[in-house]
């Protein structure tokens, strides 16, 4: 499948996260993001160096600015289970706006066409590093990294587009 691109409507699929009552919720992407401006950024792995020390902090640090420019939701997305994503999110005590969301089996990653094969590193198939801006489900920005790079998918790159 070709990777998701600017102008596409994101496919519908399921994502999971822990809500404010500490309950696992599984929702459809379309029901969650319809009618909203959403930043969806994907990372290859929770607790990994670039993801934990650069990518996620860029969105936590810029969350207020993103919100001030009309962003309704900021979602960190990874092929992991919701328990891992919850635990990872708790390592950022200053986070008020970034929601840590799981794609447990990688099915939604496949629908996006953003699989990253890391089997040779013992990590299986993960999500490519990316940052997208969605406006009522339509992709208006799609910044997808090559390999393990972190050059086009930071919060600053999304802010430039707003």
Short mmCIF file of N, CA and C in Angstrom, two decimals:
data_model
loop_
_atom_site.label_atom_id
_atom_site.label_comp_id
_atom_site.label_asym_id
_atom_site.label_seq_id
_atom_site.Cartn_x
_atom_site.Cartn_y
_atom_site.Cartn_z
N UNK A 1 0.84 -1.19 0.00
CA UNK A 1 0.00 0.00 0.00
C UNK A 1 0.88 1.25 0.00
N UNK A 2 0.49 2.24 -0.78
CA UNK A 2 1.23 3.50 -0.82
C UNK A 2 1.05 4.23 0.50
N UNK A 3 2.10 4.92 0.94
CA UNK A 3 1.99 5.65 2.21
C UNK A 3 0.94 6.77 2.12
N UNK A 4 0.34 7.06 3.24
CA UNK A 4 -0.61 8.17 3.34
C UNK A 4 0.08 9.45 2.86
N UNK A 5 -0.67 10.34 2.24
CA UNK A 5 -0.08 11.54 1.67
C UNK A 5 -1.02 12.73 1.85
N UNK A 6 -0.47 13.91 1.67
CA UNK A 6 -1.25 15.14 1.74
C UNK A 6 -2.42 15.03 0.76
N UNK A 7 -3.59 15.42 1.23
CA UNK A 7 -4.81 15.36 0.42
C UNK A 7 -5.64 14.12 0.67
N UNK A 8 -5.02 13.07 1.23
CA UNK A 8 -5.77 11.85 1.55
C UNK A 8 -6.61 12.06 2.80
N UNK A 9 -7.69 11.30 2.89
CA UNK A 9 -8.42 11.17 4.14
C UNK A 9 -7.80 9.98 4.86
N UNK A 10 -7.51 10.13 6.15
CA UNK A 10 -6.91 9.02 6.88
C UNK A 10 -7.88 7.85 6.89
N UNK A 11 -7.36 6.65 6.78
CA UNK A 11 -8.24 5.48 6.84
C UNK A 11 -8.82 5.33 8.24
N UNK A 12 -9.96 4.68 8.31
CA UNK A 12 -10.51 4.39 9.63
C UNK A 12 -9.87 3.12 10.15
N UNK A 13 -9.74 3.03 11.44
CA UNK A 13 -9.16 1.88 12.09
C UNK A 13 -9.24 2.12 13.58
N UNK A 14 -8.77 1.16 14.35
CA UNK A 14 -8.87 1.25 15.81
C UNK A 14 -7.55 1.61 16.45
N UNK A 15 -7.64 2.44 17.48
CA UNK A 15 -6.50 2.79 18.33
C UNK A 15 -6.93 2.63 19.78
N UNK A 16 -5.97 2.42 20.67
CA UNK A 16 -6.29 2.21 22.08
C UNK A 16 -5.46 3.13 22.96
N UNK A 17 -6.06 3.53 24.09
CA UNK A 17 -5.37 4.39 25.05
C UNK A 17 -6.08 4.29 26.39
N UNK A 18 -5.41 4.74 27.43
CA UNK A 18 -6.03 4.82 28.74
C UNK A 18 -6.67 6.18 28.90
N UNK A 19 -7.92 6.22 29.34
CA UNK A 19 -8.62 7.48 29.54
C UNK A 19 -8.30 8.07 30.92
N UNK A 20 -8.92 9.20 31.23
CA UNK A 20 -8.66 9.89 32.49
C UNK A 20 -9.10 9.08 33.71
N UNK A 21 -9.94 8.06 33.51
CA UNK A 21 -10.36 7.17 34.60
C UNK A 21 -9.55 5.89 34.65
N UNK A 22 -8.42 5.88 33.92
CA UNK A 22 -7.51 4.74 33.89
C UNK A 22 -8.15 3.48 33.31
N UNK A 23 -9.04 3.68 32.35
CA UNK A 23 -9.69 2.58 31.66
C UNK A 23 -9.20 2.54 30.21
N UNK A 24 -8.94 1.33 29.70
CA UNK A 24 -8.53 1.21 28.30
C UNK A 24 -9.72 1.51 27.41
N UNK A 25 -9.51 2.39 26.47
CA UNK A 25 -10.52 2.72 25.47
C UNK A 25 -10.00 2.34 24.10
N UNK A 26 -10.82 1.69 23.31
CA UNK A 26 -10.49 1.42 21.92
C UNK A 26 -11.53 2.15 21.08
N UNK A 27 -11.05 3.05 20.24
CA UNK A 27 -11.95 3.89 19.45
C UNK A 27 -11.54 3.86 17.99
N UNK A 28 -12.47 4.23 17.15
CA UNK A 28 -12.13 4.37 15.73
C UNK A 28 -11.47 5.72 15.53
N UNK A 29 -10.49 5.75 14.65
CA UNK A 29 -9.79 7.00 14.35
C UNK A 29 -10.78 8.04 13.83
N UNK A 30 -11.70 7.62 12.99
CA UNK A 30 -12.66 8.57 12.43
C UNK A 30 -13.55 9.17 13.51
N UNK A 31 -14.02 8.36 14.45
CA UNK A 31 -14.88 8.93 15.51
C UNK A 31 -14.07 9.85 16.42
N UNK A 32 -12.81 9.54 16.63
CA UNK A 32 -11.95 10.32 17.52
C UNK A 32 -11.53 11.65 16.90
N UNK A 33 -11.26 11.66 15.60
CA UNK A 33 -10.65 12.83 14.96
C UNK A 33 -11.60 13.63 14.06
N UNK A 34 -12.78 13.14 13.81
CA UNK A 34 -13.71 13.85 12.92
C UNK A 34 -14.02 15.23 13.48
N UNK A 35 -13.98 16.23 12.61
CA UNK A 35 -14.32 17.59 13.00
C UNK A 35 -13.25 18.30 13.81
N UNK A 36 -12.08 17.68 13.93
CA UNK A 36 -11.01 18.26 14.73
C UNK A 36 -9.76 18.49 13.90
N UNK A 37 -8.91 19.38 14.42
CA UNK A 37 -7.56 19.54 13.89
C UNK A 37 -6.66 18.73 14.82
N UNK A 38 -5.97 17.74 14.26
CA UNK A 38 -5.22 16.77 15.05
C UNK A 38 -3.79 16.66 14.54
N UNK A 39 -2.84 16.69 15.48
CA UNK A 39 -1.46 16.33 15.16
C UNK A 39 -1.32 14.87 15.55
N UNK A 40 -0.94 14.06 14.59
CA UNK A 40 -0.68 12.64 14.82
C UNK A 40 0.79 12.42 14.51
N UNK A 41 1.57 12.07 15.54
CA UNK A 41 2.97 11.79 15.27
C UNK A 41 3.29 10.37 15.69
N UNK A 42 4.03 9.70 14.83
CA UNK A 42 4.35 8.30 15.05
C UNK A 42 5.81 8.10 15.37
N UNK A 43 6.06 7.13 16.24
CA UNK A 43 7.41 6.81 16.65
C UNK A 43 7.64 5.31 16.53
N UNK A 44 8.87 4.90 16.21
CA UNK A 44 9.15 3.47 16.08
C UNK A 44 9.05 2.70 17.39
N UNK A 45 9.36 3.33 18.52
CA UNK A 45 9.29 2.57 19.76
C UNK A 45 9.27 3.42 21.00
N UNK A 46 8.44 3.00 21.96
CA UNK A 46 8.43 3.64 23.27
C UNK A 46 9.75 3.37 23.96
N UNK A 47 10.18 4.32 24.75
CA UNK A 47 11.39 4.21 25.56
C UNK A 47 12.69 4.11 24.75
N UNK A 48 12.62 4.34 23.46
CA UNK A 48 13.84 4.32 22.65
C UNK A 48 14.47 5.71 22.66
N UNK A 49 15.79 5.81 22.44
CA UNK A 49 16.48 7.09 22.66
C UNK A 49 15.95 8.29 21.87
N UNK A 50 15.88 8.21 20.55
CA UNK A 50 15.44 9.37 19.78
C UNK A 50 13.99 9.72 20.08
N UNK A 51 13.17 8.70 20.19
CA UNK A 51 11.75 8.93 20.48
C UNK A 51 11.58 9.60 21.84
N UNK A 52 12.28 9.08 22.85
CA UNK A 52 12.10 9.54 24.23
C UNK A 52 12.79 10.86 24.53
N UNK A 53 13.93 11.11 23.91
CA UNK A 53 14.71 12.29 24.27
C UNK A 53 14.54 13.47 23.30
N UNK A 54 13.99 13.20 22.09
CA UNK A 54 13.86 14.29 21.12
C UNK A 54 12.43 14.42 20.58
N UNK A 55 11.89 13.34 19.99
CA UNK A 55 10.62 13.45 19.28
C UNK A 55 9.47 13.81 20.22
N UNK A 56 9.23 12.98 21.23
CA UNK A 56 8.12 13.25 22.16
C UNK A 56 8.31 14.59 22.87
N UNK A 57 9.50 14.88 23.43
CA UNK A 57 9.66 16.18 24.10
C UNK A 57 9.39 17.38 23.20
N UNK A 58 9.66 17.25 21.90
CA UNK A 58 9.39 18.38 21.01
C UNK A 58 7.90 18.73 21.02
N UNK A 59 7.03 17.72 21.08
CA UNK A 59 5.59 17.98 21.09
C UNK A 59 5.09 18.39 22.47
N UNK A 60 5.66 17.83 23.52
CA UNK A 60 5.26 18.26 24.87
C UNK A 60 5.65 19.71 25.08
N UNK A 61 6.87 20.06 24.67
CA UNK A 61 7.36 21.44 24.86
C UNK A 61 6.58 22.46 24.03
N UNK A 62 6.07 22.06 22.88
CA UNK A 62 5.37 22.99 21.98
C UNK A 62 3.86 22.82 22.01
N UNK A 63 3.34 22.02 22.94
CA UNK A 63 1.90 21.72 22.96
C UNK A 63 1.04 22.97 23.11
N UNK A 64 1.41 23.86 24.00
CA UNK A 64 0.61 25.08 24.20
C UNK A 64 0.58 25.92 22.93
N UNK A 65 1.72 26.01 22.26
CA UNK A 65 1.78 26.78 21.01
C UNK A 65 0.92 26.12 19.93
N UNK A 66 0.98 24.79 19.83
CA UNK A 66 0.15 24.07 18.87
C UNK A 66 -1.33 24.31 19.17
N UNK A 67 -1.69 24.22 20.43
CA UNK A 67 -3.09 24.44 20.83
C UNK A 67 -3.52 25.87 20.49
N UNK A 68 -2.63 26.84 20.70
CA UNK A 68 -2.97 28.24 20.42
C UNK A 68 -3.19 28.48 18.93
N UNK A 69 -2.70 27.58 18.10
CA UNK A 69 -2.86 27.70 16.65
C UNK A 69 -4.01 26.83 16.14
N UNK A 70 -4.86 26.37 17.06
CA UNK A 70 -6.08 25.67 16.66
C UNK A 70 -6.03 24.16 16.69
N UNK A 71 -4.94 23.57 17.16
CA UNK A 71 -4.86 22.12 17.24
C UNK A 71 -5.70 21.64 18.43
N UNK A 72 -6.60 20.69 18.16
CA UNK A 72 -7.47 20.15 19.20
C UNK A 72 -6.85 18.99 19.96
N UNK A 73 -6.14 18.13 19.24
CA UNK A 73 -5.56 16.93 19.84
C UNK A 73 -4.13 16.74 19.35
N UNK A 74 -3.27 16.26 20.25
CA UNK A 74 -1.89 15.91 19.89
C UNK A 74 -1.71 14.46 20.32
N UNK A 75 -1.46 13.60 19.34
CA UNK A 75 -1.43 12.17 19.60
C UNK A 75 -0.07 11.59 19.25
N UNK A 76 0.53 10.92 20.23
CA UNK A 76 1.74 10.13 20.02
C UNK A 76 1.31 8.70 19.75
N UNK A 77 1.75 8.16 18.63
CA UNK A 77 1.25 6.89 18.11
C UNK A 77 2.40 5.92 17.91
N UNK A 78 2.23 4.68 18.35
CA UNK A 78 3.29 3.69 18.18
C UNK A 78 2.71 2.28 18.17
N UNK A 79 3.43 1.37 17.49
CA UNK A 79 3.07 -0.04 17.55
C UNK A 79 3.57 -0.56 18.89
N UNK A 80 2.69 -0.53 19.84
CA UNK A 80 2.91 -1.02 21.20
C UNK A 80 1.53 -1.28 21.79
N UNK A 81 1.50 -1.92 22.96
CA UNK A 81 0.21 -2.10 23.61
C UNK A 81 -0.11 -0.87 24.46
N UNK A 82 -1.39 -0.70 24.83
CA UNK A 82 -1.76 0.50 25.58
C UNK A 82 -1.09 0.59 26.95
N UNK A 83 -0.71 -0.54 27.54
CA UNK A 83 -0.05 -0.52 28.84
C UNK A 83 1.35 0.08 28.73
N UNK A 84 2.07 -0.27 27.67
CA UNK A 84 3.39 0.32 27.43
C UNK A 84 3.26 1.81 27.16
N UNK A 85 2.29 2.18 26.34
CA UNK A 85 2.12 3.60 26.01
C UNK A 85 1.74 4.40 27.26
N UNK A 86 0.91 3.83 28.13
CA UNK A 86 0.55 4.50 29.38
C UNK A 86 1.80 4.70 30.25
N UNK A 87 2.58 3.64 30.41
CA UNK A 87 3.79 3.71 31.24
C UNK A 87 4.77 4.73 30.67
N UNK A 88 4.92 4.75 29.35
CA UNK A 88 5.82 5.70 28.72
C UNK A 88 5.34 7.13 28.95
N UNK A 89 4.05 7.35 28.76
CA UNK A 89 3.49 8.68 28.98
C UNK A 89 3.73 9.20 30.39
N UNK A 90 3.71 8.29 31.36
CA UNK A 90 3.92 8.70 32.76
C UNK A 90 5.35 9.16 33.02
N UNK A 91 6.28 8.90 32.11
CA UNK A 91 7.66 9.35 32.30
C UNK A 91 7.82 10.83 31.96
N UNK A 92 6.74 11.46 31.52
CA UNK A 92 6.74 12.89 31.19
C UNK A 92 5.77 13.61 32.13
N UNK A 93 6.19 13.88 33.37
CA UNK A 93 5.26 14.45 34.35
C UNK A 93 4.72 15.83 33.99
N UNK A 94 5.42 16.57 33.14
CA UNK A 94 4.95 17.90 32.74
C UNK A 94 3.98 17.87 31.56
N UNK A 95 3.72 16.69 31.00
CA UNK A 95 2.84 16.56 29.86
C UNK A 95 1.38 16.83 30.25
N UNK A 96 0.76 17.76 29.55
CA UNK A 96 -0.64 18.06 29.79
C UNK A 96 -1.51 17.80 28.56
N UNK A 97 -0.90 17.70 27.39
CA UNK A 97 -1.70 17.69 26.16
C UNK A 97 -1.44 16.52 25.21
N UNK A 98 -0.32 15.85 25.32
CA UNK A 98 -0.02 14.77 24.37
C UNK A 98 -0.64 13.48 24.88
N UNK A 99 -1.46 12.86 24.02
CA UNK A 99 -2.11 11.59 24.35
C UNK A 99 -1.27 10.46 23.75
N UNK A 100 -0.94 9.46 24.56
CA UNK A 100 -0.14 8.32 24.12
C UNK A 100 -1.07 7.20 23.71
N UNK A 101 -1.03 6.85 22.42
CA UNK A 101 -2.00 5.94 21.82
C UNK A 101 -1.29 4.73 21.23
N UNK A 102 -1.93 3.57 21.37
CA UNK A 102 -1.35 2.31 20.94
C UNK A 102 -1.99 1.77 19.66
N UNK A 103 -1.14 1.19 18.85
CA UNK A 103 -1.56 0.39 17.69
C UNK A 103 -0.99 -1.01 17.96
N UNK A 104 -1.67 -1.73 18.84
CA UNK A 104 -1.14 -2.96 19.40
C UNK A 104 -0.63 -3.98 18.40
N UNK A 105 -1.33 -4.21 17.34
CA UNK A 105 -0.92 -5.23 16.37
C UNK A 105 -0.32 -4.64 15.11
N UNK A 106 -0.24 -3.32 15.04
CA UNK A 106 0.31 -2.67 13.85
C UNK A 106 -0.65 -2.57 12.69
N UNK A 107 -1.91 -2.91 12.93
CA UNK A 107 -2.89 -2.88 11.84
C UNK A 107 -3.13 -1.47 11.31
N UNK A 108 -3.21 -0.48 12.20
CA UNK A 108 -3.45 0.88 11.71
C UNK A 108 -2.22 1.42 10.98
N UNK A 109 -1.04 1.05 11.47
CA UNK A 109 0.19 1.42 10.77
C UNK A 109 0.17 0.90 9.34
N UNK A 110 -0.30 -0.33 9.16
CA UNK A 110 -0.40 -0.91 7.80
C UNK A 110 -1.39 -0.12 6.96
N UNK A 111 -2.52 0.27 7.55
CA UNK A 111 -3.50 1.06 6.79
C UNK A 111 -2.91 2.39 6.34
N UNK A 112 -2.03 2.96 7.16
CA UNK A 112 -1.37 4.22 6.79
C UNK A 112 -0.25 4.01 5.78
N UNK A 113 0.19 2.76 5.61
CA UNK A 113 1.32 2.48 4.71
C UNK A 113 2.64 2.96 5.29
N UNK A 114 2.76 2.97 6.61
CA UNK A 114 3.94 3.53 7.26
C UNK A 114 4.69 2.50 8.11
N UNK A 115 4.72 1.25 7.63
CA UNK A 115 5.44 0.21 8.36
C UNK A 115 6.94 0.41 8.22
N UNK A 116 7.65 0.08 9.30
CA UNK A 116 9.11 0.12 9.33
C UNK A 116 9.57 -1.24 9.83
N UNK A 117 10.24 -2.00 8.97
CA UNK A 117 10.68 -3.35 9.31
C UNK A 117 11.98 -3.28 10.10
N UNK A 118 11.88 -3.56 11.39
CA UNK A 118 13.05 -3.55 12.27
C UNK A 118 13.32 -4.95 12.83
N UNK A 119 12.90 -5.96 12.08
CA UNK A 119 13.10 -7.34 12.54
C UNK A 119 14.58 -7.67 12.73
N UNK A 120 15.44 -7.11 11.89
CA UNK A 120 16.87 -7.39 12.03
C UNK A 120 17.44 -6.82 13.33
N UNK A 121 16.73 -5.91 13.96
CA UNK A 121 17.15 -5.34 15.24
C UNK A 121 16.38 -5.96 16.42
N UNK A 122 15.55 -6.97 16.12
CA UNK A 122 14.77 -7.64 17.15
C UNK A 122 13.53 -6.88 17.59
N UNK A 123 13.10 -5.90 16.79
CA UNK A 123 11.96 -5.06 17.17
C UNK A 123 10.69 -5.33 16.37
N UNK A 124 10.75 -6.24 15.40
CA UNK A 124 9.57 -6.53 14.60
C UNK A 124 9.24 -5.41 13.64
N UNK A 125 7.98 -5.35 13.25
CA UNK A 125 7.52 -4.30 12.34
C UNK A 125 6.92 -3.18 13.18
N UNK A 126 7.42 -1.99 13.00
CA UNK A 126 7.02 -0.82 13.78
C UNK A 126 6.46 0.26 12.86
N UNK A 127 6.23 1.42 13.44
CA UNK A 127 5.76 2.60 12.72
C UNK A 127 6.97 3.44 12.31
N UNK A 128 6.97 3.91 11.08
CA UNK A 128 7.99 4.89 10.68
C UNK A 128 7.81 6.14 11.54
N UNK A 129 8.89 6.87 11.75
CA UNK A 129 8.78 8.14 12.44
C UNK A 129 8.11 9.14 11.49
N UNK A 130 7.07 9.80 11.97
CA UNK A 130 6.34 10.76 11.13
C UNK A 130 5.62 11.77 12.00
N UNK A 131 5.17 12.83 11.35
CA UNK A 131 4.25 13.79 11.97
C UNK A 131 3.27 14.24 10.89
N UNK A 132 1.99 14.15 11.21
CA UNK A 132 0.95 14.57 10.28
C UNK A 132 0.03 15.58 10.96
N UNK A 133 -0.51 16.44 10.14
CA UNK A 133 -1.56 17.35 10.59
C UNK A 133 -2.82 16.94 9.84
N UNK A 134 -3.86 16.67 10.61
CA UNK A 134 -5.15 16.29 10.05
C UNK A 134 -6.16 17.39 10.33
N UNK A 135 -6.95 17.71 9.33
CA UNK A 135 -8.03 18.67 9.50
C UNK A 135 -9.31 17.98 9.08
N UNK A 136 -10.15 17.65 10.06
CA UNK A 136 -11.37 16.89 9.81
C UNK A 136 -11.08 15.64 8.98
N UNK A 137 -10.06 14.89 9.40
CA UNK A 137 -9.63 13.61 8.84
C UNK A 137 -8.80 13.72 7.57
N UNK A 138 -8.68 14.90 7.00
CA UNK A 138 -7.89 15.08 5.78
C UNK A 138 -6.45 15.46 6.14
N UNK A 139 -5.50 14.80 5.49
CA UNK A 139 -4.09 15.06 5.74
C UNK A 139 -3.69 16.36 5.06
N UNK A 140 -3.24 17.34 5.87
CA UNK A 140 -2.78 18.62 5.31
C UNK A 140 -1.26 18.73 5.35
N UNK A 141 -0.62 17.96 6.24
CA UNK A 141 0.84 17.87 6.31
C UNK A 141 1.17 16.41 6.57
N UNK A 142 2.15 15.88 5.84
CA UNK A 142 2.62 14.50 6.06
C UNK A 142 4.14 14.50 5.98
N UNK A 143 4.79 14.58 7.12
CA UNK A 143 6.24 14.58 7.19
C UNK A 143 6.71 13.20 7.67
N UNK A 144 7.23 12.42 6.74
CA UNK A 144 7.64 11.04 7.05
C UNK A 144 9.16 10.95 6.93
N UNK A 145 9.77 10.39 7.96
CA UNK A 145 11.22 10.26 8.00
C UNK A 145 11.70 9.04 7.22
N UNK A 146 12.95 9.11 6.79
CA UNK A 146 13.62 7.96 6.19
C UNK A 146 14.42 7.25 7.27
N UNK A 147 14.30 5.92 7.31
CA UNK A 147 15.08 5.14 8.27
C UNK A 147 14.93 5.66 9.68
N UNK A 148 16.03 5.84 10.37
CA UNK A 148 16.01 6.29 11.76
C UNK A 148 16.20 7.78 11.93
N UNK A 149 16.05 8.54 10.86
CA UNK A 149 16.29 9.98 10.93
C UNK A 149 15.25 10.71 11.77
N UNK A 150 15.61 11.91 12.22
CA UNK A 150 14.70 12.81 12.92
C UNK A 150 15.00 14.21 12.40
N UNK A 151 14.47 14.51 11.20
CA UNK A 151 14.77 15.79 10.55
C UNK A 151 13.52 16.58 10.15
N UNK A 152 12.39 15.90 9.89
CA UNK A 152 11.22 16.61 9.37
C UNK A 152 9.95 16.40 10.19
N UNK A 153 10.03 15.65 11.29
CA UNK A 153 8.81 15.27 12.00
C UNK A 153 8.68 15.87 13.40
N UNK A 154 9.41 16.93 13.69
CA UNK A 154 9.32 17.57 15.01
C UNK A 154 8.10 18.49 15.10
N UNK A 155 7.81 18.90 16.31
CA UNK A 155 6.73 19.87 16.52
C UNK A 155 7.00 21.17 15.78
N UNK A 156 8.27 21.59 15.74
CA UNK A 156 8.61 22.83 15.03
C UNK A 156 8.21 22.75 13.55
N UNK A 157 8.37 21.58 12.94
CA UNK A 157 8.01 21.43 11.53
C UNK A 157 6.50 21.54 11.34
N UNK A 158 5.74 21.01 12.28
CA UNK A 158 4.28 21.16 12.20
C UNK A 158 3.89 22.62 12.43
N UNK A 159 4.52 23.26 13.38
CA UNK A 159 4.21 24.68 13.64
C UNK A 159 4.46 25.54 12.42
N UNK A 160 5.50 25.23 11.65
CA UNK A 160 5.78 26.00 10.43
C UNK A 160 4.62 25.93 9.45
N UNK A 161 3.89 24.82 9.49
CA UNK A 161 2.78 24.62 8.53
C UNK A 161 1.47 25.23 9.01
N UNK A 162 1.41 25.62 10.26
CA UNK A 162 0.14 26.17 10.80
C UNK A 162 0.02 27.66 10.58
#
